[in-house]
Amino acid sequence: MEQSQNVILQTVNLTKEFSSKSGSVQALKDINLSINSGDSFGIIGLSGAGKSTLIRCFNFLERPSSGKVFFQGRDLAALSEKELRQVRRKISMIFQNFNLLAQRTVLDNVIFPLEISGAEKDYSLARAKELLELVSMGDKLNAYPDQLSGGQRQRVAIARALANKPDVLLCDEATSALDPDTTEQILHLLKEIQHKLGITLVIITHQMDVVIKACDKVAVMENSRIVEEGKVKDVFVKPQSDIAKRLIMPHGELVKKIDSNRLIRLTFDGLAAGEPILANLILACRVPVSILQADSNTIDGVTYGQMLIRIPDDNISESRILAWLEENNINYKKERK
C-alpha cells in the first residue's frame, strides 16, 4: 500500500469485534488514522469509546477483526510471530497502573525487557542506569515499587518502556492514577524525552488538559469511531463534534442546573484571548451578560480561551448579541438543555 515516508503508524478500515454471551460487540468501527514519525498524537474520548482497544491494535496485542495496521509501512498481519516480537520492541507501552514487577528492584525492572531481548548483562546494566538517570530516578536503583510514590513508579515504567530504544511510545491513560501536579510533571517528562530521543508519542486519555499539555495533534473518539481529527489548537478553538465540545468544556451538569435556555459557549484564540471581549460585548449591545464558567489554556505558546455565558431571556437581546459575535469573528455555540 502507498504510504507517506513520514507515516510511522497507520490503520486502514480497522474494525474490532468481541464475542459475548449476548452477541457480538463492535469495539472499533472503520478506523482510518495516520500518525507521523515524531508526532505527539492524542486519542481522546469517554470511557467505552474504544481508545484502549485501538492502542492495543497498534502493536497487535489485539488483532483486528478486519482492516489493516501498518508500522513503518509493514503490514503487521503479514509478519511472523518472531517478526512481530521484534516490532513490539519498537512500539513500547506504559500503563495507568504502572505494571511494575513487585519482587524486582527499580534497576531490575528496567533491566527486565533487555533480558527478554537477549542483551548482554553489562550493556543491560549500563542502559538501565542511563535511563533511570534520564527519568530522575538514579538514586532509587535498589528500591522496590511499593516504596515509591505513584509518580516515581510511572517514571520507572517510562524508563523500562525505553529500554529497547523504541520508535513509538504508547501511553494508555498513563496519568489517570496521578494527582494534578504529578500529572504535569510526567507530561513534561514525556515531552522532554520525545525531544531528546526523537520518538513518537501516542497518548490515550479522557482528559482534554492532557492533550493540550502534551500533544500537537488529536483524534476524538465516540461510539467506537473517530469523529474528529486535527491539530490540537484547531479542535480546541473550533470543535466540530458534540463530544469534542463536551470534553473541552465539560459543563453539561452546570447547564442542566441553570434555569435558563439562553446560554452561549464562546471560544477565542490568540490575541482575542487577551481582549476584554465580554466588556466590549456588553458596551456594544447594551445588555447584561453573566459569566457562568471560563477557562484558558496555552497551546504552542498561544493562549486560547473559552467561556459559558448567560444572556437576557428575550429574542431581541439574543439577536443583537449573536450579530455582534459574528461581526467580531468570535466562535460561539448556543447551549440547550
JSON list of N, CA, C and O in Angstrom, two decimals, residues 285-311:
[
{"chain": "A", "resi": 285, "resn": "CYS", "atom": "N", "xyz": [-23.76, 46.02, 22.87]},
{"chain": "A", "resi": 285, "resn": "CYS", "atom": "CA", "xyz": [-25.14, 45.52, 22.78]},
{"chain": "A", "resi": 285, "resn": "CYS", "atom": "C", "xyz": [-26.06, 46.11, 23.85]},
{"chain": "A", "resi": 285, "resn": "CYS", "atom": "O", "xyz": [-27.28, 45.99, 23.74]},
{"chain": "A", "resi": 286, "resn": "ARG", "atom": "N", "xyz": [-25.45, 46.72, 24.88]},
{"chain": "A", "resi": 286, "resn": "ARG", "atom": "CA", "xyz": [-26.21, 47.33, 25.97]},
{"chain": "A", "resi": 286, "resn": "ARG", "atom": "C", "xyz": [-27.18, 46.36, 26.63]},
{"chain": "A", "resi": 286, "resn": "ARG", "atom": "O", "xyz": [-28.35, 46.65, 26.83]},
{"chain": "A", "resi": 287, "resn": "VAL", "atom": "N", "xyz": [-26.65, 45.18, 26.91]},
{"chain": "A", "resi": 287, "resn": "VAL", "atom": "CA", "xyz": [-27.43, 44.15, 27.61]},
{"chain": "A", "resi": 287, "resn": "VAL", "atom": "C", "xyz": [-26.56, 43.53, 28.71]},
{"chain": "A", "resi": 287, "resn": "VAL", "atom": "O", "xyz": [-25.35, 43.42, 28.55]},
{"chain": "A", "resi": 288, "resn": "PRO", "atom": "N", "xyz": [-27.17, 43.12, 29.83]},
{"chain": "A", "resi": 288, "resn": "PRO", "atom": "CA", "xyz": [-26.39, 42.47, 30.89]},
{"chain": "A", "resi": 288, "resn": "PRO", "atom": "C", "xyz": [-26.09, 41.02, 30.52]},
{"chain": "A", "resi": 288, "resn": "PRO", "atom": "O", "xyz": [-26.94, 40.32, 29.96]},
{"chain": "A", "resi": 289, "resn": "VAL", "atom": "N", "xyz": [-24.87, 40.59, 30.79]},
{"chain": "A", "resi": 289, "resn": "VAL", "atom": "CA", "xyz": [-24.44, 39.22, 30.50]},
{"chain": "A", "resi": 289, "resn": "VAL", "atom": "C", "xyz": [-23.72, 38.66, 31.72]},
{"chain": "A", "resi": 289, "resn": "VAL", "atom": "O", "xyz": [-22.91, 39.37, 32.33]},
{"chain": "A", "resi": 290, "resn": "SER", "atom": "N", "xyz": [-24.01, 37.41, 32.08]},
{"chain": "A", "resi": 290, "resn": "SER", "atom": "CA", "xyz": [-23.37, 36.79, 33.24]},
{"chain": "A", "resi": 290, "resn": "SER", "atom": "C", "xyz": [-22.38, 35.72, 32.80]},
{"chain": "A", "resi": 290, "resn": "SER", "atom": "O", "xyz": [-22.69, 34.92, 31.91]},
{"chain": "A", "resi": 291, "resn": "ILE", "atom": "N", "xyz": [-21.20, 35.69, 33.43]},
{"chain": "A", "resi": 291, "resn": "ILE", "atom": "CA", "xyz": [-20.23, 34.62, 33.18]},
{"chain": "A", "resi": 291, "resn": "ILE", "atom": "C", "xyz": [-20.53, 33.47, 34.13]},
{"chain": "A", "resi": 291, "resn": "ILE", "atom": "O", "xyz": [-20.56, 33.64, 35.35]},
{"chain": "A", "resi": 292, "resn": "LEU", "atom": "N", "xyz": [-20.79, 32.28, 33.59]},
{"chain": "A", "resi": 292, "resn": "LEU", "atom": "CA", "xyz": [-21.06, 31.10, 34.40]},
{"chain": "A", "resi": 292, "resn": "LEU", "atom": "C", "xyz": [-19.81, 30.24, 34.57]},
{"chain": "A", "resi": 292, "resn": "LEU", "atom": "O", "xyz": [-19.63, 29.59, 35.59]},
{"chain": "A", "resi": 293, "resn": "GLN", "atom": "N", "xyz": [-18.96, 30.23, 33.55]},
{"chain": "A", "resi": 293, "resn": "GLN", "atom": "CA", "xyz": [-17.75, 29.42, 33.60]},
{"chain": "A", "resi": 293, "resn": "GLN", "atom": "C", "xyz": [-16.77, 29.95, 32.57]},
{"chain": "A", "resi": 293, "resn": "GLN", "atom": "O", "xyz": [-17.17, 30.40, 31.49]},
{"chain": "A", "resi": 294, "resn": "ALA", "atom": "N", "xyz": [-15.47, 29.94, 32.90]},
{"chain": "A", "resi": 294, "resn": "ALA", "atom": "CA", "xyz": [-14.46, 30.40, 31.96]},
{"chain": "A", "resi": 294, "resn": "ALA", "atom": "C", "xyz": [-13.18, 29.62, 32.19]},
{"chain": "A", "resi": 294, "resn": "ALA", "atom": "O", "xyz": [-12.90, 29.14, 33.29]},
{"chain": "A", "resi": 295, "resn": "ASP", "atom": "N", "xyz": [-12.41, 29.48, 31.12]},
{"chain": "A", "resi": 295, "resn": "ASP", "atom": "CA", "xyz": [-11.17, 28.72, 31.20]},
{"chain": "A", "resi": 295, "resn": "ASP", "atom": "C", "xyz": [-10.25, 29.20, 30.09]},
{"chain": "A", "resi": 295, "resn": "ASP", "atom": "O", "xyz": [-10.70, 29.72, 29.07]},
{"chain": "A", "resi": 296, "resn": "SER", "atom": "N", "xyz": [-8.94, 29.02, 30.28]},
{"chain": "A", "resi": 296, "resn": "SER", "atom": "CA", "xyz": [-7.98, 29.33, 29.23]},
{"chain": "A", "resi": 296, "resn": "SER", "atom": "C", "xyz": [-6.84, 28.34, 29.28]},
{"chain": "A", "resi": 296, "resn": "SER", "atom": "O", "xyz": [-6.55, 27.76, 30.33]},
{"chain": "A", "resi": 297, "resn": "ASN", "atom": "N", "xyz": [-6.21, 28.12, 28.15]},
{"chain": "A", "resi": 297, "resn": "ASN", "atom": "CA", "xyz": [-5.08, 27.21, 28.05]},
{"chain": "A", "resi": 297, "resn": "ASN", "atom": "C", "xyz": [-4.06, 27.78, 27.08]},
{"chain": "A", "resi": 297, "resn": "ASN", "atom": "O", "xyz": [-4.41, 28.57, 26.18]},
{"chain": "A", "resi": 298, "resn": "THR", "atom": "N", "xyz": [-2.81, 27.39, 27.26]},
{"chain": "A", "resi": 298, "resn": "THR", "atom": "CA", "xyz": [-1.75, 27.82, 26.37]},
{"chain": "A", "resi": 298, "resn": "THR", "atom": "C", "xyz": [-1.34, 26.64, 25.50]},
{"chain": "A", "resi": 298, "resn": "THR", "atom": "O", "xyz": [-0.96, 25.58, 26.02]},
{"chain": "A", "resi": 299, "resn": "ILE", "atom": "N", "xyz": [-1.43, 26.80, 24.19]},
{"chain": "A", "resi": 299, "resn": "ILE", "atom": "CA", "xyz": [-1.06, 25.77, 23.23]},
{"chain": "A", "resi": 299, "resn": "ILE", "atom": "C", "xyz": [-0.03, 26.36, 22.29]},
{"chain": "A", "resi": 299, "resn": "ILE", "atom": "O", "xyz": [-0.30, 27.36, 21.63]},
{"chain": "A", "resi": 300, "resn": "ASP", "atom": "N", "xyz": [1.15, 25.74, 22.24]},
{"chain": "A", "resi": 300, "resn": "ASP", "atom": "CA", "xyz": [2.24, 26.25, 21.40]},
{"chain": "A", "resi": 300, "resn": "ASP", "atom": "C", "xyz": [2.54, 27.71, 21.68]},
{"chain": "A", "resi": 300, "resn": "ASP", "atom": "O", "xyz": [2.80, 28.51, 20.78]},
{"chain": "A", "resi": 301, "resn": "GLY", "atom": "N", "xyz": [2.50, 28.08, 22.97]},
{"chain": "A", "resi": 301, "resn": "GLY", "atom": "CA", "xyz": [2.86, 29.44, 23.36]},
{"chain": "A", "resi": 301, "resn": "GLY", "atom": "C", "xyz": [1.77, 30.47, 23.15]},
{"chain": "A", "resi": 301, "resn": "GLY", "atom": "O", "xyz": [1.98, 31.65, 23.42]},
{"chain": "A", "resi": 302, "resn": "VAL", "atom": "N", "xyz": [0.59, 30.06, 22.66]},
{"chain": "A", "resi": 302, "resn": "VAL", "atom": "CA", "xyz": [-0.52, 30.98, 22.41]},
{"chain": "A", "resi": 302, "resn": "VAL", "atom": "C", "xyz": [-1.66, 30.66, 23.36]},
{"chain": "A", "resi": 302, "resn": "VAL", "atom": "O", "xyz": [-1.99, 29.49, 23.58]},
{"chain": "A", "resi": 303, "resn": "THR", "atom": "N", "xyz": [-2.27, 31.69, 23.93]},
{"chain": "A", "resi": 303, "resn": "THR", "atom": "CA", "xyz": [-3.37, 31.49, 24.87]},
{"chain": "A", "resi": 303, "resn": "THR", "atom": "C", "xyz": [-4.69, 31.36, 24.13]},
{"chain": "A", "resi": 303, "resn": "THR", "atom": "O", "xyz": [-5.01, 32.17, 23.25]},
{"chain": "A", "resi": 304, "resn": "TYR", "atom": "N", "xyz": [-5.45, 30.33, 24.48]},
{"chain": "A", "resi": 304, "resn": "TYR", "atom": "CA", "xyz": [-6.78, 30.09, 23.91]},
{"chain": "A", "resi": 304, "resn": "TYR", "atom": "C", "xyz": [-7.77, 30.04, 25.07]},
{"chain": "A", "resi": 304, "resn": "TYR", "atom": "O", "xyz": [-7.47, 29.50, 26.13]},
{"chain": "A", "resi": 305, "resn": "GLY", "atom": "N", "xyz": [-8.94, 30.63, 24.86]},
{"chain": "A", "resi": 305, "resn": "GLY", "atom": "CA", "xyz": [-9.91, 30.69, 25.96]},
{"chain": "A", "resi": 305, "resn": "GLY", "atom": "C", "xyz": [-11.29, 30.22, 25.56]},
{"chain": "A", "resi": 305, "resn": "GLY", "atom": "O", "xyz": [-11.62, 30.09, 24.38]},
{"chain": "A", "resi": 306, "resn": "GLN", "atom": "N", "xyz": [-12.11, 29.98, 26.58]},
{"chain": "A", "resi": 306, "resn": "GLN", "atom": "CA", "xyz": [-13.50, 29.59, 26.37]},
{"chain": "A", "resi": 306, "resn": "GLN", "atom": "C", "xyz": [-14.32, 30.10, 27.53]},
{"chain": "A", "resi": 306, "resn": "GLN", "atom": "O", "xyz": [-13.81, 30.30, 28.63]},
{"chain": "A", "resi": 307, "resn": "MET", "atom": "N", "xyz": [-15.61, 30.32, 27.28]},
{"chain": "A", "resi": 307, "resn": "MET", "atom": "CA", "xyz": [-16.45, 30.94, 28.30]},
{"chain": "A", "resi": 307, "resn": "MET", "atom": "C", "xyz": [-17.90, 30.51, 28.09]},
{"chain": "A", "resi": 307, "resn": "MET", "atom": "O", "xyz": [-18.37, 30.40, 26.95]},
{"chain": "A", "resi": 308, "resn": "LEU", "atom": "N", "xyz": [-18.59, 30.24, 29.18]},
{"chain": "A", "resi": 308, "resn": "LEU", "atom": "CA", "xyz": [-20.02, 29.96, 29.15]},
{"chain": "A", "resi": 308, "resn": "LEU", "atom": "C", "xyz": [-20.73, 31.16, 29.76]},
{"chain": "A", "resi": 308, "resn": "LEU", "atom": "O", "xyz": [-20.46, 31.53, 30.90]},
{"chain": "A", "resi": 309, "resn": "ILE", "atom": "N", "xyz": [-21.63, 31.79, 28.99]},
{"chain": "A", "resi": 309, "resn": "ILE", "atom": "CA", "xyz": [-22.32, 32.98, 29.48]},
{"chain": "A", "resi": 309, "resn": "ILE", "atom": "C", "xyz": [-23.83, 32.79, 29.41]},
{"chain": "A", "resi": 309, "resn": "ILE", "atom": "O", "xyz": [-24.34, 31.99, 28.63]},
{"chain": "A", "resi": 310, "resn": "ARG", "atom": "N", "xyz": [-24.53, 33.57, 30.29]},
{"chain": "A", "resi": 310, "resn": "ARG", "atom": "CA", "xyz": [-26.00, 33.60, 30.25]},
{"chain": "A", "resi": 310, "resn": "ARG", "atom": "C", "xyz": [-26.42, 34.98, 29.78]},
{"chain": "A", "resi": 310, "resn": "ARG", "atom": "O", "xyz": [-25.93, 36.00, 30.27]},
{"chain": "A", "resi": 311, "resn": "ILE", "atom": "N", "xyz": [-27.33, 35.02, 28.83]},
{"chain": "A", "resi": 311, "resn": "ILE", "atom": "CA", "xyz": [-27.79, 36.29, 28.27]},
{"chain": "A", "resi": 311, "resn": "ILE", "atom": "C", "xyz": [-29.26, 36.51, 28.63]},
{"chain": "A", "resi": 311, "resn": "ILE", "atom": "O", "xyz": [-29.94, 35.58, 29.07]}
]
